[in-house]
Each structure stands twice: as C-alpha cells, then as structure tokens.
Amino acid sequence: MTHPVLPTTELGTGGPLVGVQGLGCMGISEFYGPTDSDEARATLDAALEAGVTLFDTADMYGFGRNEEFVGPFVRANRDEVVIATKFAVERSEDDPTRRAIRNDPAYIRAAVDASLRRLGLDEIDLYYMHRRDPAVPLAESVGAMAELVEAGKVRHLGLSEVTGAELREAHAVHPIAAVQSEWSVFARDVERSAVPTAAELGVAFVPYSPLGRGFLTGAFQDAGKLVESDFRRTHPRYTGDNAVANGELLAPLREIARAHDATSAQVALAWVHQRAEVHGLTVVPIPGTRKRSRLAENTAAATLRLTAAELALLEPVADRVAGDRYPDMSTTSVGRE
Ligand SMILES: NC(=O)c1ccc[n+]([C@@H]2O[C@H](COP(=O)([O-])OP(=O)(O)OC[C@H]3O[C@@H](n4cnc5c(N)ncnc54)[C@H](OP(=O)(O)O)[C@@H]3O)[C@@H](O)[C@H]2O)c1
C-alpha cells in the first residue's frame, strides 16, 4: 500500500520547510543494538521518498560515526535534505558511558568544524546545542553559535533539553528555529514551560523519542532482556518493576489503534501532532527507525486523527509513568525550570 507524500511545514518562523515528520538517525550507529547497514541506508532513501526531509544526527552518536554514515546520503540529496546535528556532549571511546557537557565558544568552534568534516558538507542546516552547561552564560554560547551563521557554516540554530526561560534568553541573542526535547504520551514535562514558550516565540518543536524509545509500540516489554549493547537495558522506565507497571499503561494505545486499524506507534505519533495543535505550535517529531517497514508505518501516521474521547483516554498516562526519562537526569532540563 502506498501512502501520500507527507505535507510540509516551516520549522519555526523563518526556518526551513520540512516534511511534518522527520527521521531520527541515532539508532543506526549506537544505543539500540546491532544495525543492518544496508537496510538502514535504504531506510534513509525510503524516508526521503515518503516526504521526510528533516534528518537528525549528533556528533556524539557512535562517536561521530552517525554523521559519517548519513553524510553520503545528505550529499547525494543536498537540495532536498535538511540535516540537523548537535554539539555539547563530549565523549571518549575509552569510557563510553562518561559524558562532559561543553558549551564554551572555543569548543563550539572546534565541534562545528569536526561535524562539517564528518558530514562532508560546507554548511549544516540546523545546529543544536545538545545539552546545556549552566556554568557557561547562555548568551556567550548562543553568541558563538550566531557567529557560525554569519560565517556560513550553519543556517539555523536549535536547542535541546532547555527550559522556557533558557529558550527566551537564547532567542533574544539570535532567532532559534527549533527546540528538540523528549515529548510523547509518556514524557510531557516539556508542556510546563518549553512548549508554551516555543509557541509564543514562533519556535518549532522537534519531539525526540516520540515512541518512548520503542516501548510505546509494544516492540519490547522489558529492556533488561535486550542485547548487551542496548542502552535501554539501563533505562529506569523500561526495566524491572517499572517496565511491568508502565506496560499496563499501554492498553489505551492498543485500544485506540484497534479502532482505527492502526498501530500503537501510529497512535503515539498522531498524539504528538494533536497535542501541538492544542498548544498552537509547529511540531516535527523524529521517530527513529532503521527499517523501511517501520518507516512506512510511521509516516502513514500523518493521516491519523484521534477523537476527543481517545485523546482523553491518553491524557492521564504520563502522570502515571514510573521512573525517570534517563538513568541520570542531571543533564536534562528537568530541575532547572
Ligand atoms: N536531543 C536529544 O537529547 C535526543 C535524545 C534521544 C534521541 N534523539 C533523537 O531522536 C530520535 C528518535 O528518538 P529515539 O530513537 O530515541 O526513540 P523513538 O523514536 O521513540 O524510538 C525508536 C525505537 O523504536 C523502534 N521503532 C521505530 N518505529 C517503530 C515502529 N513503527 N514499531 C515498532 N518499533 C519501532 C526503533 O527500532 P528500529 O530502529 O529497529 O526500527 C527504535 O528502537 C533519535 O534517533 C535521535 O536522532 C535526541
């Protein structure tokens, strides 16, 4: 069954025109177990064919290998693809779990050049600060990012895991096209300040992990049973007793999916779009997949509309979720609001 090409939307006031659903590329290189590279490469092509134009990577995914993987695809389709990448999370292959958050201008200037080299590009379409280091004045970091725009290395700026107040402060230094933070049926803390502020400022929202890292789809029940290299084995929401309790919260998703002859993944994606309508802002979720079949399933969600009664069934879910969004919440926006 073929589906219509996705409609497009402006990614924030003055931002690029993109398909209303993007593609998260992270899992291709790390975090979610082994990847069939040929299938992943074919998924990128299938995404573009379906009208997905926003492709999301970061310098830290696979220690730069994710940027290297998507680079040839972006170069081959340069006029159609909007490539987003990120800086700020410094890692070392010697100790893969260690993270240092870097927002200082010298680091940003070096990071963008490294990303451009790995992608094989002259310019990045959307450059995000991946995580905030509150020790560095935000105006200094965003000022350095703005200089990259002036230098022609970056077209648009974005922020990830920021509060509403941080977004407002950054936007006063240089227009911010998009905020990328976790937003799903299970993760709604952004609706407190980041989402309303983005709506007010005309900034788009790019929900990451809109499928709850796969848990909302029913693809796995207990991340503790996933392969050794899978990051979700340490995820507080998807392991142990929390996974059992949270699994019970998926019943309404399944019920709604059945009523529409759809899947839980599609219901989860339709929910994000309809919540964005309530808040009055542009939203471009970036579900991650490495498989063409799932790509087709996810993009088909663009035509699904949930009824008011169905939205009401999903309304209480997030408040009942057991466990944090990350094993270590200290680098997220939670707690800085
Ligand atoms: N800014 C940040 O801090 C941040 C943090 C996390 C992620 N991200 C970005 O956001 C993107 C998306 O988030 P995510 O990948 O963490 O989580 P997600 O999109 O919620 O879920 C991805 C997982 O769901 C599976 N999946 C996808 N579609 C499915 C379907 N229709 N049915 C069943 N399973 C399905 C994928 O497996 P397969 O690949 O095997 O299909 C993968 O394991 C990432 O790729 C990354 O670019 C950003």
mmCIF file of C-alpha atoms and ligand atoms in Angstrom:
data_model
loop_
_atom_site.group_PDB
_atom_site.id
_atom_site.type_symbol
_atom_site.label_atom_id
_atom_site.label_comp_id
_atom_site.label_asym_id
_atom_site.label_seq_id
_atom_site.Cartn_x
_atom_site.Cartn_y
_atom_site.Cartn_z
ATOM 1 C CA MET A 1 0.000 0.000 0.000
ATOM 2 C CA THR A 2 1.453 3.382 -0.946
ATOM 3 C CA HIS A 3 0.803 6.488 1.081
ATOM 4 C CA PRO A 4 0.706 10.131 0.029
ATOM 5 C CA VAL A 5 3.904 12.125 0.441
ATOM 6 C CA LEU A 6 3.986 13.959 3.780
ATOM 7 C CA PRO A 7 2.795 17.560 3.863
ATOM 8 C CA THR A 8 5.418 20.213 4.684
ATOM 9 C CA THR A 9 5.681 22.876 7.366
ATOM 10 C CA GLU A 10 8.019 25.737 8.246
ATOM 11 C CA LEU A 11 10.398 24.683 11.012
ATOM 12 C CA GLY A 12 9.980 27.805 13.157
ATOM 13 C CA THR A 13 9.460 31.336 11.898
ATOM 14 C CA GLY A 14 11.927 31.841 9.032
ATOM 15 C CA GLY A 15 13.134 28.252 9.392
ATOM 16 C CA PRO A 16 13.475 25.654 6.611
ATOM 17 C CA LEU A 17 10.489 23.966 5.002
ATOM 18 C CA VAL A 18 10.391 20.293 6.090
ATOM 19 C CA GLY A 19 8.088 17.282 5.930
ATOM 20 C CA VAL A 20 5.878 17.153 9.042
ATOM 21 C CA GLN A 21 7.704 14.027 10.258
ATOM 22 C CA GLY A 22 11.489 13.741 10.379
ATOM 23 C CA LEU A 23 13.791 10.753 10.866
ATOM 24 C CA GLY A 24 15.965 10.135 13.912
ATOM 25 C CA CYS A 25 19.207 8.518 12.752
ATOM 26 C CA MET A 26 20.828 7.859 16.144
ATOM 27 C CA GLY A 27 19.939 4.166 16.410
ATOM 28 C CA ILE A 28 21.792 3.416 13.179
ATOM 29 C CA SER A 29 25.120 3.827 14.969
ATOM 30 C CA GLU A 30 24.574 3.237 18.674
ATOM 31 C CA PHE A 31 22.284 2.641 21.654
ATOM 32 C CA TYR A 32 19.615 0.310 20.232
ATOM 33 C CA GLY A 33 21.508 -2.862 19.375
ATOM 34 C CA PRO A 34 23.007 -4.119 16.111
ATOM 35 C CA THR A 35 22.141 -2.473 12.782
ATOM 36 C CA ASP A 36 21.838 -3.878 9.292
ATOM 37 C CA SER A 37 23.672 -1.052 7.484
ATOM 38 C CA ASP A 38 22.213 -1.819 4.044
ATOM 39 C CA GLU A 39 18.679 -1.725 5.406
ATOM 40 C CA ALA A 40 19.434 1.472 7.336
ATOM 41 C CA ARG A 41 20.807 3.112 4.187
ATOM 42 C CA ALA A 42 17.715 2.006 2.242
ATOM 43 C CA THR A 43 15.553 3.447 5.029
ATOM 44 C CA LEU A 44 17.110 6.881 4.517
ATOM 45 C CA ASP A 45 16.172 6.730 0.807
ATOM 46 C CA ALA A 46 12.674 5.466 1.588
ATOM 47 C CA ALA A 47 12.202 8.293 4.069
ATOM 48 C CA LEU A 48 13.064 10.936 1.504
ATOM 49 C CA GLU A 49 10.725 9.299 -0.984
ATOM 50 C CA ALA A 50 7.923 9.450 1.580
ATOM 51 C CA GLY A 51 8.461 13.187 2.093
ATOM 52 C CA VAL A 52 10.657 13.044 5.207
ATOM 53 C CA THR A 53 13.237 15.796 4.755
ATOM 54 C CA LEU A 54 14.493 16.542 8.293
ATOM 55 C CA PHE A 55 17.211 14.046 9.220
ATOM 56 C CA ASP A 56 18.566 14.134 12.755
ATOM 57 C CA THR A 57 22.046 13.189 13.922
ATOM 58 C CA ALA A 58 24.589 14.414 16.513
ATOM 59 C CA ASP A 59 28.345 14.427 16.818
ATOM 60 C CA MET A 60 28.191 12.103 19.837
ATOM 61 C CA TYR A 61 26.130 9.309 18.208
ATOM 62 C CA GLY A 62 28.559 6.472 17.652
ATOM 63 C CA PHE A 63 31.459 8.843 18.401
ATOM 64 C CA GLY A 64 30.988 10.647 15.069
ATOM 65 C CA ARG A 65 30.141 7.530 13.072
ATOM 66 C CA ASN A 66 26.480 8.510 12.715
ATOM 67 C CA GLU A 67 27.425 11.759 10.977
ATOM 68 C CA GLU A 68 29.802 9.784 8.757
ATOM 69 C CA PHE A 69 27.006 7.313 7.927
ATOM 70 C CA VAL A 70 24.435 9.924 6.898
ATOM 71 C CA GLY A 71 26.983 12.197 5.156
ATOM 72 C CA PRO A 72 26.979 10.495 1.719
ATOM 73 C CA PHE A 73 23.163 10.343 1.737
ATOM 74 C CA VAL A 74 22.911 14.056 2.564
ATOM 75 C CA ARG A 75 25.460 14.990 -0.107
ATOM 76 C CA ALA A 76 23.630 12.904 -2.726
ATOM 77 C CA ASN A 77 20.349 14.680 -1.938
ATOM 78 C CA ARG A 78 21.661 18.061 -0.848
ATOM 79 C CA ASP A 79 18.807 20.176 -2.220
ATOM 80 C CA GLU A 80 16.069 18.140 -0.550
ATOM 81 C CA VAL A 81 17.554 17.107 2.794
ATOM 82 C CA VAL A 82 17.580 19.339 5.870
ATOM 83 C CA ILE A 83 20.350 17.952 8.050
ATOM 84 C CA ALA A 84 20.354 18.644 11.767
ATOM 85 C CA THR A 85 23.297 17.844 14.024
ATOM 86 C CA LYS A 86 24.346 18.772 17.549
ATOM 87 C CA PHE A 87 27.302 19.644 19.764
ATOM 88 C CA ALA A 88 27.903 19.766 23.530
ATOM 89 C CA VAL A 89 28.290 16.174 24.700
ATOM 90 C CA GLU A 90 31.969 15.314 24.852
ATOM 91 C CA ARG A 91 32.709 11.600 24.986
ATOM 92 C CA SER A 92 35.652 9.249 24.799
ATOM 93 C CA GLU A 93 35.686 5.729 23.364
ATOM 94 C CA ASP A 94 37.930 4.701 26.286
ATOM 95 C CA ASP A 95 34.977 5.167 28.648
ATOM 96 C CA PRO A 96 31.767 5.186 26.540
ATOM 97 C CA THR A 97 29.466 5.999 29.469
ATOM 98 C CA ARG A 98 31.359 9.153 30.506
ATOM 99 C CA ARG A 99 29.850 12.469 29.377
ATOM 100 C CA ALA A 100 31.164 16.030 29.720
ATOM 101 C CA ILE A 101 28.875 18.896 28.724
ATOM 102 C CA ARG A 102 30.701 21.658 26.833
ATOM 103 C CA ASN A 103 29.068 24.977 25.906
ATOM 104 C CA ASP A 104 32.172 27.211 25.736
ATOM 105 C CA PRO A 105 32.751 29.123 22.473
ATOM 106 C CA ALA A 106 36.150 27.537 21.722
ATOM 107 C CA TYR A 107 34.598 24.068 21.985
ATOM 108 C CA ILE A 108 31.662 25.084 19.754
ATOM 109 C CA ARG A 109 34.004 26.449 17.055
ATOM 110 C CA ALA A 110 36.014 23.210 17.015
ATOM 111 C CA ALA A 111 32.897 20.996 17.181
ATOM 112 C CA VAL A 112 31.234 22.539 14.128
ATOM 113 C CA ASP A 113 34.339 22.059 12.012
ATOM 114 C CA ALA A 114 34.570 18.426 13.094
ATOM 115 C CA SER A 115 30.890 17.828 12.241
ATOM 116 C CA LEU A 116 31.253 19.510 8.837
ATOM 117 C CA ARG A 117 34.271 17.306 8.108
ATOM 118 C CA ARG A 118 32.495 14.073 9.101
ATOM 119 C CA LEU A 119 29.358 15.018 7.137
ATOM 120 C CA GLY A 120 31.452 16.150 4.166
ATOM 121 C CA LEU A 121 29.488 19.413 3.918
ATOM 122 C CA ASP A 122 30.191 23.154 3.798
ATOM 123 C CA GLU A 123 27.096 24.045 5.791
ATOM 124 C CA ILE A 124 24.844 22.433 8.415
ATOM 125 C CA ASP A 125 21.141 23.279 8.026
ATOM 126 C CA LEU A 126 20.237 23.152 11.708
ATOM 127 C CA TYR A 127 22.816 23.156 14.501
ATOM 128 C CA TYR A 128 21.616 22.340 18.008
ATOM 129 C CA MET A 129 23.153 22.785 21.408
ATOM 130 C CA HIS A 130 22.537 19.211 22.603
ATOM 131 C CA ARG A 131 22.784 19.870 26.338
ATOM 132 C CA ARG A 132 23.076 22.975 28.486
ATOM 133 C CA ASP A 133 26.016 23.644 30.806
ATOM 134 C CA PRO A 134 24.611 26.194 33.265
ATOM 135 C CA ALA A 135 28.179 27.229 34.209
ATOM 136 C CA VAL A 136 28.613 28.951 30.819
ATOM 137 C CA PRO A 137 26.484 32.089 30.215
ATOM 138 C CA LEU A 138 23.891 31.177 27.602
ATOM 139 C CA ALA A 139 24.425 34.457 25.719
ATOM 140 C CA GLU A 140 28.096 33.501 25.256
ATOM 141 C CA SER A 141 27.241 30.095 23.772
ATOM 142 C CA VAL A 142 24.421 31.341 21.547
ATOM 143 C CA GLY A 143 26.637 34.275 20.518
ATOM 144 C CA ALA A 144 29.242 31.759 19.346
ATOM 145 C CA MET A 145 26.533 29.784 17.513
ATOM 146 C CA ALA A 146 25.331 33.017 15.848
ATOM 147 C CA GLU A 147 28.880 33.641 14.598
ATOM 148 C CA LEU A 148 28.712 30.263 12.838
ATOM 149 C CA VAL A 149 25.623 31.501 10.973
ATOM 150 C CA GLU A 150 27.484 34.675 9.978
ATOM 151 C CA ALA A 151 30.444 32.575 8.834
ATOM 152 C CA GLY A 152 28.133 30.484 6.607
ATOM 153 C CA LYS A 153 28.866 27.221 8.469
ATOM 154 C CA VAL A 154 25.338 26.881 9.863
ATOM 155 C CA ARG A 155 21.940 28.014 8.523
ATOM 156 C CA HIS A 156 19.628 27.784 11.545
ATOM 157 C CA LEU A 157 20.065 27.360 15.288
ATOM 158 C CA GLY A 158 18.374 24.963 17.705
ATOM 159 C CA LEU A 159 18.490 23.964 21.363
ATOM 160 C CA SER A 160 17.829 20.634 23.050
ATOM 161 C CA GLU A 161 16.664 19.995 26.636
ATOM 162 C CA VAL A 162 16.217 23.669 27.538
ATOM 163 C CA THR A 163 13.667 25.361 29.769
ATOM 164 C CA GLY A 164 11.253 28.033 28.558
ATOM 165 C CA ALA A 165 13.345 30.738 30.255
ATOM 166 C CA GLU A 166 16.531 29.486 28.575
ATOM 167 C CA LEU A 167 14.792 29.433 25.195
ATOM 168 C CA ARG A 168 13.602 33.020 25.688
ATOM 169 C CA GLU A 169 17.086 34.187 26.668
ATOM 170 C CA ALA A 170 18.716 32.448 23.697
ATOM 171 C CA HIS A 171 16.094 33.689 21.229
ATOM 172 C CA ALA A 172 16.890 37.285 22.266
ATOM 173 C CA VAL A 173 20.526 36.725 21.183
ATOM 174 C CA HIS A 174 19.729 35.036 17.845
ATOM 175 C CA PRO A 175 16.493 33.569 16.419
ATOM 176 C CA ILE A 176 16.082 29.926 17.389
ATOM 177 C CA ALA A 177 14.327 27.804 14.755
ATOM 178 C CA ALA A 178 13.613 24.704 16.843
ATOM 179 C CA VAL A 179 13.746 23.117 20.274
ATOM 180 C CA GLN A 180 14.348 19.372 20.371
ATOM 181 C CA SER A 181 13.328 17.647 23.584
ATOM 182 C CA GLU A 182 11.619 14.433 24.595
ATOM 183 C CA TRP A 183 7.843 14.678 24.123
ATOM 184 C CA SER A 184 5.495 11.707 23.964
ATOM 185 C CA VAL A 185 2.452 10.127 25.587
ATOM 186 C CA PHE A 186 4.911 9.064 28.340
ATOM 187 C CA ALA A 187 7.029 12.242 28.605
ATOM 188 C CA ARG A 188 5.231 15.546 28.980
ATOM 189 C CA ASP A 189 7.366 17.686 31.304
ATOM 190 C CA VAL A 190 8.123 19.994 28.316
ATOM 191 C CA GLU A 191 4.488 21.079 28.301
ATOM 192 C CA ARG A 192 5.147 23.033 31.516
ATOM 193 C CA SER A 193 7.448 25.728 30.084
ATOM 194 C CA ALA A 194 9.434 24.871 26.939
ATOM 195 C CA VAL A 195 6.400 24.136 24.750
ATOM 196 C CA PRO A 196 4.324 27.223 25.718
ATOM 197 C CA THR A 197 7.387 29.476 25.313
ATOM 198 C CA ALA A 198 8.193 27.969 21.900
ATOM 199 C CA ALA A 199 4.574 28.556 20.851
ATOM 200 C CA GLU A 200 4.762 32.188 21.972
ATOM 201 C CA LEU A 201 8.069 32.837 20.170
ATOM 202 C CA GLY A 202 7.204 31.031 16.921
ATOM 203 C CA VAL A 203 9.855 28.373 17.568
ATOM 204 C CA ALA A 204 9.110 24.863 16.258
ATOM 205 C CA PHE A 205 9.263 21.770 18.457
ATOM 206 C CA VAL A 206 11.049 18.593 17.421
ATOM 207 C CA PRO A 207 9.948 15.836 19.801
ATOM 208 C CA TYR A 208 12.621 13.188 20.247
ATOM 209 C CA SER A 209 11.824 9.639 21.353
ATOM 210 C CA PRO A 210 8.146 10.133 20.386
ATOM 211 C CA LEU A 211 7.764 6.335 20.536
ATOM 212 C CA GLY A 212 9.232 6.134 24.033
ATOM 213 C CA ARG A 213 12.383 4.549 22.560
ATOM 214 C CA GLY A 214 10.175 1.813 21.106
ATOM 215 C CA PHE A 215 8.355 0.914 24.350
ATOM 216 C CA LEU A 216 5.098 2.636 23.301
ATOM 217 C CA THR A 217 4.945 0.443 20.186
ATOM 218 C CA GLY A 218 4.978 -2.787 22.178
ATOM 219 C CA ALA A 219 8.146 -3.883 20.342
ATOM 220 C CA PHE A 220 9.682 -4.928 23.684
ATOM 221 C CA GLN A 221 8.302 -5.330 27.202
ATOM 222 C CA ASP A 222 11.432 -5.441 29.339
ATOM 223 C CA ALA A 223 14.589 -3.704 28.170
ATOM 224 C CA GLY A 224 16.568 -5.833 30.596
ATOM 225 C CA LYS A 225 16.182 -8.668 28.085
ATOM 226 C CA LEU A 226 17.586 -6.690 25.131
ATOM 227 C CA VAL A 227 21.105 -7.331 23.836
ATOM 228 C CA GLU A 228 24.105 -6.357 25.983
ATOM 229 C CA SER A 229 24.995 -3.250 23.946
ATOM 230 C CA ASP A 230 21.472 -1.791 24.146
ATOM 231 C CA PHE A 231 21.390 1.445 26.171
ATOM 232 C CA ARG A 232 17.778 0.763 27.207
ATOM 233 C CA ARG A 233 18.979 -2.040 29.498
ATOM 234 C CA THR A 234 19.796 0.743 31.983
ATOM 235 C CA HIS A 235 16.639 2.764 31.368
ATOM 236 C CA PRO A 236 14.592 3.339 34.532
ATOM 237 C CA ARG A 237 11.243 3.337 32.682
ATOM 238 C CA TYR A 238 11.743 0.233 30.620
ATOM 239 C CA THR A 239 13.325 -2.228 33.037
ATOM 240 C CA GLY A 240 12.274 -4.243 36.087
ATOM 241 C CA ASP A 241 9.104 -3.425 38.053
ATOM 242 C CA ASN A 242 8.735 -0.072 36.284
ATOM 243 C CA ALA A 243 8.586 -1.800 32.905
ATOM 244 C CA VAL A 244 5.809 -4.071 34.185
ATOM 245 C CA ALA A 245 3.812 -1.135 35.622
ATOM 246 C CA ASN A 246 4.405 1.036 32.559
ATOM 247 C CA GLY A 247 3.448 -1.828 30.247
ATOM 248 C CA GLU A 248 -0.030 -1.750 31.758
ATOM 249 C CA LEU A 249 -0.359 1.898 30.706
ATOM 250 C CA LEU A 250 -0.145 0.874 27.044
ATOM 251 C CA ALA A 251 -3.661 -0.642 26.970
ATOM 252 C CA PRO A 252 -5.416 2.565 25.759
ATOM 253 C CA LEU A 253 -2.872 2.977 22.954
ATOM 254 C CA ARG A 254 -3.651 -0.546 21.751
ATOM 255 C CA GLU A 255 -7.394 0.000 22.098
ATOM 256 C CA ILE A 256 -7.295 3.232 20.070
ATOM 257 C CA ALA A 257 -5.054 1.612 17.471
ATOM 258 C CA ARG A 258 -7.560 -1.236 17.025
ATOM 259 C CA ALA A 259 -10.412 1.237 16.489
ATOM 260 C CA HIS A 260 -8.508 2.858 13.603
ATOM 261 C CA ASP A 261 -6.989 -0.307 12.166
ATOM 262 C CA ALA A 262 -3.685 1.349 13.040
ATOM 263 C CA THR A 263 -0.717 0.536 15.290
ATOM 264 C CA SER A 264 0.278 1.837 18.712
ATOM 265 C CA ALA A 265 3.260 3.599 17.078
ATOM 266 C CA GLN A 266 0.905 5.481 14.776
ATOM 267 C CA VAL A 267 -1.357 6.478 17.669
ATOM 268 C CA ALA A 268 1.675 7.754 19.627
ATOM 269 C CA LEU A 269 2.753 9.896 16.656
ATOM 270 C CA ALA A 270 -0.752 11.242 15.987
ATOM 271 C CA TRP A 271 -0.965 12.167 19.688
ATOM 272 C CA VAL A 272 2.137 14.401 19.469
ATOM 273 C CA HIS A 273 0.705 16.256 16.465
ATOM 274 C CA GLN A 274 -2.613 16.826 18.166
ATOM 275 C CA ARG A 275 -1.034 17.993 21.442
ATOM 276 C CA ALA A 276 0.952 20.517 19.406
ATOM 277 C CA GLU A 277 -2.314 21.809 17.943
ATOM 278 C CA VAL A 278 -3.618 22.355 21.472
ATOM 279 C CA HIS A 279 -0.502 24.382 22.307
ATOM 280 C CA GLY A 280 -0.556 26.204 18.950
ATOM 281 C CA LEU A 281 2.924 25.398 17.696
ATOM 282 C CA THR A 282 4.591 23.613 14.816
ATOM 283 C CA VAL A 283 5.784 20.122 15.613
ATOM 284 C CA VAL A 284 8.022 17.779 13.623
ATOM 285 C CA PRO A 285 8.550 14.523 15.529
ATOM 286 C CA ILE A 286 11.621 12.482 14.611
ATOM 287 C CA PRO A 287 10.821 8.816 15.297
ATOM 288 C CA GLY A 288 13.946 6.734 14.880
ATOM 289 C CA THR A 289 13.951 3.626 12.760
ATOM 290 C CA ARG A 290 16.426 1.624 10.719
ATOM 291 C CA LYS A 291 13.796 -0.365 8.853
ATOM 292 C CA ARG A 292 11.766 0.527 5.757
ATOM 293 C CA SER A 293 8.677 -1.298 7.013
ATOM 294 C CA ARG A 294 8.585 0.815 10.183
ATOM 295 C CA LEU A 295 9.338 3.969 8.241
ATOM 296 C CA ALA A 296 6.245 3.329 6.102
ATOM 297 C CA GLU A 297 4.198 2.625 9.220
ATOM 298 C CA ASN A 298 5.384 5.798 10.941
ATOM 299 C CA THR A 299 4.887 8.165 8.014
ATOM 300 C CA ALA A 300 1.379 6.772 7.453
ATOM 301 C CA ALA A 301 0.515 8.150 10.908
ATOM 302 C CA ALA A 302 0.385 11.635 9.366
ATOM 303 C CA THR A 303 -3.174 10.950 8.193
ATOM 304 C CA LEU A 304 -4.444 9.545 11.510
ATOM 305 C CA ARG A 305 -6.746 11.779 13.622
ATOM 306 C CA LEU A 306 -7.650 10.784 17.165
ATOM 307 C CA THR A 307 -11.070 11.719 18.548
ATOM 308 C CA ALA A 308 -11.523 13.910 21.625
ATOM 309 C CA ALA A 309 -12.574 10.813 23.594
ATOM 310 C CA GLU A 310 -9.393 8.996 22.529
ATOM 311 C CA LEU A 311 -7.205 11.945 23.495
ATOM 312 C CA ALA A 312 -8.961 11.973 26.875
ATOM 313 C CA LEU A 313 -8.052 8.290 27.357
ATOM 314 C CA LEU A 314 -4.370 9.145 26.849
ATOM 315 C CA GLU A 315 -4.437 12.306 28.954
ATOM 316 C CA PRO A 316 -3.662 10.720 32.370
ATOM 317 C CA VAL A 317 -0.985 8.307 31.124
ATOM 318 C CA ALA A 318 2.162 10.456 31.535
ATOM 319 C CA ASP A 319 1.420 11.255 35.186
ATOM 320 C CA ARG A 320 1.268 7.535 35.960
ATOM 321 C CA VAL A 321 4.577 6.584 34.331
ATOM 322 C CA ALA A 322 7.043 5.060 36.788
ATOM 323 C CA GLY A 323 10.722 6.032 36.561
ATOM 324 C CA ASP A 324 12.734 8.912 35.146
ATOM 325 C CA ARG A 325 13.381 9.711 31.479
ATOM 326 C CA TYR A 326 17.104 8.894 31.908
ATOM 327 C CA PRO A 327 19.278 6.922 34.309
ATOM 328 C CA ASP A 328 20.983 10.279 35.039
ATOM 329 C CA MET A 329 18.625 13.254 34.826
ATOM 330 C CA SER A 330 21.260 15.847 35.721
ATOM 331 C CA THR A 331 21.859 16.997 32.130
ATOM 332 C CA THR A 332 18.192 17.311 31.162
ATOM 333 C CA SER A 333 16.100 20.473 31.531
ATOM 334 C CA VAL A 334 14.188 18.925 34.444
ATOM 335 C CA GLY A 335 15.208 20.622 37.675
ATOM 336 C CA ARG A 336 16.244 23.903 36.003
ATOM 337 C CA GLU A 337 12.666 25.091 35.480
HETATM 338 N N1 LIG B 1 18.227 15.606 21.677
HETATM 339 C C1 LIG B 1 18.372 14.524 22.402
HETATM 340 O O1 LIG B 1 18.855 14.564 23.525
HETATM 341 C C2 LIG B 1 17.941 13.196 21.850
HETATM 342 C C3 LIG B 1 17.817 12.078 22.697
HETATM 343 C C4 LIG B 1 17.395 10.864 22.137
HETATM 344 C C5 LIG B 1 17.096 10.779 20.777
HETATM 345 N N2 LIG B 1 17.245 11.890 19.981
HETATM 346 C C6 LIG B 1 16.925 11.850 18.540
HETATM 347 O O2 LIG B 1 15.576 11.456 18.397
HETATM 348 C C7 LIG B 1 15.477 10.340 17.529
HETATM 349 C C8 LIG B 1 14.289 9.473 17.914
HETATM 350 O O3 LIG B 1 14.359 9.054 19.257
HETATM 351 P P1 LIG B 1 14.703 7.568 19.675
HETATM 352 O O4 LIG B 1 15.291 6.846 18.522
HETATM 353 O O5 LIG B 1 15.450 7.670 20.945
HETATM 354 O O6 LIG B 1 13.308 6.930 20.106
HETATM 355 P P2 LIG B 1 11.929 6.597 19.375
HETATM 356 O O7 LIG B 1 11.868 7.261 18.068
HETATM 357 O O8 LIG B 1 10.885 6.878 20.378
HETATM 358 O O9 LIG B 1 12.016 5.012 19.214
HETATM 359 C C9 LIG B 1 12.997 4.385 18.441
HETATM 360 C C10 LIG B 1 12.904 2.889 18.668
HETATM 361 O O10 LIG B 1 11.631 2.421 18.258
HETATM 362 C C11 LIG B 1 11.753 1.422 17.232
HETATM 363 N N3 LIG B 1 10.662 1.704 16.269
HETATM 364 C C12 LIG B 1 10.570 2.740 15.417
HETATM 365 N N4 LIG B 1 9.405 2.704 14.752
HETATM 366 C C13 LIG B 1 8.751 1.616 15.196
HETATM 367 C C14 LIG B 1 7.500 1.032 14.885
HETATM 368 N N5 LIG B 1 6.663 1.575 13.997
HETATM 369 N N6 LIG B 1 7.145 -0.113 15.533
HETATM 370 C C15 LIG B 1 7.970 -0.676 16.449
HETATM 371 N N7 LIG B 1 9.158 -0.178 16.781
HETATM 372 C C16 LIG B 1 9.552 0.966 16.163
HETATM 373 C C17 LIG B 1 13.148 1.590 16.682
HETATM 374 O O11 LIG B 1 13.700 0.369 16.277
HETATM 375 P P3 LIG B 1 14.279 0.112 14.782
HETATM 376 O O12 LIG B 1 15.316 1.163 14.534
HETATM 377 O O13 LIG B 1 14.857 -1.237 14.885
HETATM 378 O O14 LIG B 1 13.088 0.234 13.885
HETATM 379 C C18 LIG B 1 13.923 2.095 17.899
HETATM 380 O O15 LIG B 1 14.315 1.024 18.713
HETATM 381 C C19 LIG B 1 16.849 9.667 17.642
HETATM 382 O O16 LIG B 1 17.118 8.844 16.531
HETATM 383 C C20 LIG B 1 17.758 10.857 17.740
HETATM 384 O O17 LIG B 1 18.037 11.375 16.456
HETATM 385 C C21 LIG B 1 17.654 13.083 20.513
#
